[in-house]
PDB file of C-alpha atoms in Angstrom:
ATOM      1  CA  MET A   1      -4.073 -16.935 -27.612  1.00 84.00           C
ATOM      2  CA  ILE A   2      -1.371 -16.938 -24.933  1.00 87.00           C
ATOM      3  CA  THR A   3       0.001 -13.551 -25.982  1.00 92.00           C
ATOM      4  CA  ILE A   4      -3.463 -12.012 -25.739  1.00 92.00           C
ATOM      5  CA  ALA A   5      -3.963 -13.633 -22.331  1.00 91.00           C
ATOM      6  CA  TYR A   6      -0.663 -12.291 -21.001  1.00 91.00           C
ATOM      7  CA  ILE A   7      -1.349  -8.793 -22.326  1.00 94.00           C
ATOM      8  CA  LEU A   8      -4.820  -8.796 -20.788  1.00 93.00           C
ATOM      9  CA  TYR A   9      -3.484 -10.139 -17.480  1.00 93.00           C
ATOM     10  CA  LEU A  10      -0.770  -7.494 -17.266  1.00 94.00           C
ATOM     11  CA  ALA A  11      -3.142  -4.684 -18.248  1.00 95.00           C
ATOM     12  CA  ILE A  12      -5.802  -5.712 -15.733  1.00 94.00           C
ATOM     13  CA  ALA A  13      -3.448  -6.529 -12.851  1.00 92.00           C
ATOM     14  CA  ILE A  14      -1.249  -3.456 -13.291  1.00 94.00           C
ATOM     15  CA  GLY A  15      -4.309  -1.249 -13.792  1.00 94.00           C
ATOM     16  CA  LEU A  16      -5.823  -2.564 -10.553  1.00 92.00           C
ATOM     17  CA  THR A  17      -2.539  -2.025  -8.724  1.00 91.00           C
ATOM     18  CA  VAL A  18      -2.316   1.591  -9.883  1.00 93.00           C
ATOM     19  CA  TRP A  19      -5.961   2.265  -9.009  1.00 93.00           C
ATOM     20  CA  VAL A  20      -5.635   0.701  -5.531  1.00 89.00           C
ATOM     21  CA  ALA A  21      -2.362   2.543  -4.822  1.00 90.00           C
ATOM     22  CA  ARG A  22      -3.841   5.905  -5.835  1.00 91.00           C
ATOM     23  CA  THR A  23      -7.034   5.300  -3.878  1.00 90.00           C
ATOM     24  CA  LEU A  24      -5.192   4.227  -0.742  1.00 86.00           C
ATOM     25  CA  SER A  25      -2.697   7.066  -1.061  1.00 88.00           C
ATOM     26  CA  SER A  26      -5.259   9.833  -1.441  1.00 88.00           C
ATOM     27  CA  ASN A  27      -7.617   8.522   1.232  1.00 86.00           C
ATOM     28  CA  GLY A  28      -4.877   7.296   3.558  1.00 83.00           C
ATOM     29  CA  GLU A  29      -3.103  10.620   3.838  1.00 86.00           C
ATOM     30  CA  VAL A  30      -5.740  11.957   6.238  1.00 85.00           C
ATOM     31  CA  PHE A  31      -5.329   8.862   8.391  1.00 81.00           C
ATOM     32  CA  LEU A  32      -1.530   9.221   8.405  1.00 82.00           C
ATOM     33  CA  ILE A  33      -1.709  12.896   9.342  1.00 83.00           C
ATOM     34  CA  GLU A  34      -3.823  11.936  12.342  1.00 79.00           C
ATOM     35  CA  CYS A  35      -1.548   9.014  13.261  1.00 78.00           C
ATOM     36  CA  PHE A  36       1.550  11.178  13.121  1.00 75.00           C
ATOM     37  CA  GLY A  37       0.271  13.888  15.434  1.00 75.00           C
ATOM     38  CA  HIS A  38      -0.770  16.241  12.602  1.00 79.00           C
ATOM     39  CA  ASP A  39       2.778  16.328  11.215  1.00 81.00           C
ATOM     40  CA  VAL A  40       1.833  16.790   7.558  1.00 88.00           C
ATOM     41  CA  THR A  41       5.394  16.520   6.243  1.00 90.00           C
ATOM     42  CA  LEU A  42       5.985  13.199   8.007  1.00 85.00           C
ATOM     43  CA  ALA A  43       2.588  11.880   6.908  1.00 85.00           C
ATOM     44  CA  LYS A  44       3.133  12.798   3.243  1.00 91.00           C
ATOM     45  CA  SER A  45       6.646  11.346   3.242  1.00 91.00           C
ATOM     46  CA  THR A  46       5.444   8.104   4.826  1.00 86.00           C
ATOM     47  CA  ASN A  47       2.521   7.948   2.401  1.00 89.00           C
ATOM     48  CA  HIS A  48       4.888   8.257  -0.565  1.00 92.00           C
ATOM     49  CA  LEU A  49       7.189   5.543   0.795  1.00 90.00           C
ATOM     50  CA  LEU A  50       4.216   3.234   1.337  1.00 87.00           C
ATOM     51  CA  VAL A  51       3.041   3.781  -2.240  1.00 90.00           C
ATOM     52  CA  VAL A  52       6.498   3.015  -3.652  1.00 92.00           C
ATOM     53  CA  GLY A  53       6.764  -0.151  -1.553  1.00 89.00           C
ATOM     54  CA  PHE A  54       3.232  -1.148  -2.535  1.00 88.00           C
ATOM     55  CA  TYR A  55       4.088  -0.815  -6.224  1.00 92.00           C
ATOM     56  CA  LEU A  56       7.344  -2.733  -5.906  1.00 93.00           C
ATOM     57  CA  VAL A  57       5.836  -5.686  -4.045  1.00 90.00           C
ATOM     58  CA  ASN A  58       2.689  -5.950  -6.126  1.00 90.00           C
ATOM     59  CA  LEU A  59       4.277  -5.422  -9.527  1.00 92.00           C
ATOM     60  CA  GLY A  60       6.984  -7.922  -8.629  1.00 93.00           C
ATOM     61  CA  PHE A  61       4.321 -10.434  -7.641  1.00 91.00           C
ATOM     62  CA  ILE A  62       2.354  -9.826 -10.834  1.00 92.00           C
ATOM     63  CA  LEU A  63       5.421 -10.335 -12.994  1.00 93.00           C
ATOM     64  CA  LEU A  64       6.566 -13.431 -11.110  1.00 92.00           C
ATOM     65  CA  THR A  65       3.191 -15.126 -11.491  1.00 90.00           C
ATOM     66  CA  LEU A  66       3.428 -14.960 -15.269  1.00 89.00           C
ATOM     67  CA  GLN A  67       5.326 -18.240 -15.170  1.00 89.00           C
ATOM     68  CA  PHE A  68       2.605 -20.166 -13.309  1.00 87.00           C
ATOM     69  CA  GLY A  69      -0.470 -21.863 -14.715  1.00 84.00           C
ATOM     70  CA  ASP A  70      -1.338 -23.743 -17.868  1.00 88.00           C
ATOM     71  CA  GLU A  71      -1.255 -21.707 -21.033  1.00 89.00           C
ATOM     72  CA  PRO A  72      -4.749 -21.159 -22.431  1.00 91.00           C
ATOM     73  CA  VAL A  73      -5.668 -22.757 -25.737  1.00 92.00           C
ATOM     74  CA  THR A  74      -9.352 -21.873 -25.974  1.00 93.00           C
ATOM     75  CA  VAL A  75     -11.381 -18.842 -24.948  1.00 92.00           C
ATOM     76  CA  PRO A  76     -12.772 -20.605 -21.841  1.00 94.00           C
ATOM     77  CA  ASP A  77      -9.185 -21.536 -20.921  1.00 93.00           C
ATOM     78  CA  MET A  78      -8.200 -17.883 -21.282  1.00 92.00           C
ATOM     79  CA  ILE A  79     -11.077 -16.782 -19.037  1.00 93.00           C
ATOM     80  CA  ARG A  80      -9.999 -19.281 -16.349  1.00 92.00           C
ATOM     81  CA  PHE A  81      -6.350 -18.250 -16.794  1.00 91.00           C
ATOM     82  CA  LEU A  82      -7.180 -14.562 -16.403  1.00 92.00           C
ATOM     83  CA  SER A  83      -9.604 -15.007 -13.524  1.00 93.00           C
ATOM     84  CA  SER A  84      -7.187 -17.113 -11.488  1.00 92.00           C
ATOM     85  CA  LYS A  85      -4.221 -14.796 -12.069  1.00 91.00           C
ATOM     86  CA  VAL A  86      -6.147 -11.549 -11.566  1.00 91.00           C
ATOM     87  CA  GLY A  87      -7.971 -13.053  -8.582  1.00 92.00           C
ATOM     88  CA  LEU A  88      -4.682 -13.976  -6.950  1.00 90.00           C
ATOM     89  CA  ALA A  89      -3.318 -10.483  -7.617  1.00 88.00           C
ATOM     90  CA  VAL A  90      -6.428  -8.943  -6.010  1.00 90.00           C
ATOM     91  CA  VAL A  91      -6.049 -11.153  -2.934  1.00 91.00           C
ATOM     92  CA  VAL A  92      -2.396 -10.103  -2.612  1.00 86.00           C
ATOM     93  CA  LEU A  93      -3.428  -6.433  -2.962  1.00 84.00           C
ATOM     94  CA  GLY A  94      -5.919  -6.969  -0.137  1.00 87.00           C
ATOM     95  CA  PHE A  95      -3.359  -8.637   2.115  1.00 87.00           C
ATOM     96  CA  MET A  96      -0.880  -5.864   1.424  1.00 81.00           C
ATOM     97  CA  HIS A  97      -3.492  -3.289   2.392  1.00 81.00           C
ATOM     98  CA  PHE A  98      -4.319  -4.999   5.686  1.00 85.00           C
ATOM     99  CA  PHE A  99      -0.632  -5.531   6.472  1.00 83.00           C
ATOM    100  CA  ASN A 100       0.101  -1.843   5.828  1.00 77.00           C
ATOM    101  CA  MET A 101      -2.893  -0.683   7.877  1.00 78.00           C
ATOM    102  CA  ASN A 102      -1.835  -2.838  10.816  1.00 82.00           C
ATOM    103  CA  ALA A 103       1.755  -1.582  10.662  1.00 78.00           C
ATOM    104  CA  ILE A 104       0.662   2.050  10.304  1.00 76.00           C
ATOM    105  CA  ALA A 105      -1.789   1.780  13.177  1.00 75.00           C
ATOM    106  CA  LYS A 106       0.894   0.381  15.494  1.00 76.00           C
ATOM    107  CA  PHE A 107       3.695   2.665  14.312  1.00 73.00           C
ATOM    108  CA  GLY A 108       1.469   5.726  14.005  1.00 68.00           C
ATOM    109  CA  ARG A 109       0.245   5.491  17.590  1.00 66.00           C
ATOM    110  CA  LYS A 110       3.844   5.248  18.804  1.00 69.00           C
ATOM    111  CA  VAL A 111       4.975   8.234  16.710  1.00 66.00           C
ATOM    112  CA  GLY A 112       1.890  10.176  17.788  1.00 63.00           C
ATOM    113  CA  ARG A 113       2.805   9.587  21.453  1.00 66.00           C
ATOM    114  CA  TRP A 114       6.406  10.670  20.796  1.00 65.00           C
ATOM    115  CA  LEU A 115       5.245  13.863  19.107  1.00 63.00           C
ATOM    116  CA  HIS A 116       2.727  14.573  21.863  1.00 64.00           C
ATOM    117  CA  GLU A 117       5.357  14.012  24.567  1.00 68.00           C
ATOM    118  CA  ALA A 118       7.865  16.202  22.723  1.00 63.00           C
ATOM    119  CA  SER A 119       5.383  19.077  22.339  1.00 65.00           C
ATOM    120  CA  TYR A 120       4.431  18.751  26.028  1.00 63.00           C
ATOM    121  CA  GLU A 121       8.115  18.921  27.032  1.00 67.00           C
ATOM    122  CA  VAL A 122       8.660  22.033  24.875  1.00 67.00           C
ATOM    123  CA  ALA A 123       5.591  23.719  26.367  1.00 68.00           C
ATOM    124  CA  ALA A 124       6.698  22.828  29.907  1.00 70.00           C
ATOM    125  CA  ARG A 125      10.226  24.144  29.238  1.00 72.00           C
ATOM    126  CA  GLU A 126       8.831  27.371  27.794  1.00 73.00           C
ATOM    127  CA  ALA A 127       6.543  27.776  30.799  1.00 73.00           C
ATOM    128  CA  ARG A 128       9.497  27.332  33.206  1.00 74.00           C
ATOM    129  CA  THR A 129      11.716  29.820  31.388  1.00 75.00           C
ATOM    130  CA  GLY A 130       8.990  32.292  30.546  1.00 66.00           C
ATOM    131  CA  ASP A 131       9.641  32.021  26.794  1.00 59.00           C
ATOM    132  CA  ALA A 132       6.003  31.358  25.982  1.00 52.00           C
TER     133      ALA A 132
END
C-alpha cells in the first residue's frame, strides 16, 4: 500500500509541478517582455532561469516531504495521505508563483526604467551629434 501511495504522490505532485511550470512559462513570457522594456532576449533568459529555479525548489520540496506523515495502511488512509501531501505541494506551488510574480514586478519595473533611460540617453546623444 505504501509503495503505491508514494508512486501516486510522486506522479501527481511532479505532474502538477511540470504543468504549472509550463503554463507559467508560456503565459509569463509576454509579461516579462513588457517588464523588461521589450527586450525579448532578456525576457526569455529570465523566464528560463525562473523555470529552472521553480523546478529545483518544488521538486526538492516534494522529495523532502516523502519522509513526513503516517504511512497508509488502508485505502482511506492512502486517500488522506495523498490529499495532504499533494495539497501541501499545491500550496507551495501557489506561494512560489506569488513570490516570483512579486519579485518580477519589482525587478521588472526597475529594469524597464533602466532600459528606457538608456534608450533616451542614446537618442539624445544621437540628436546632439547628428548621427540619427
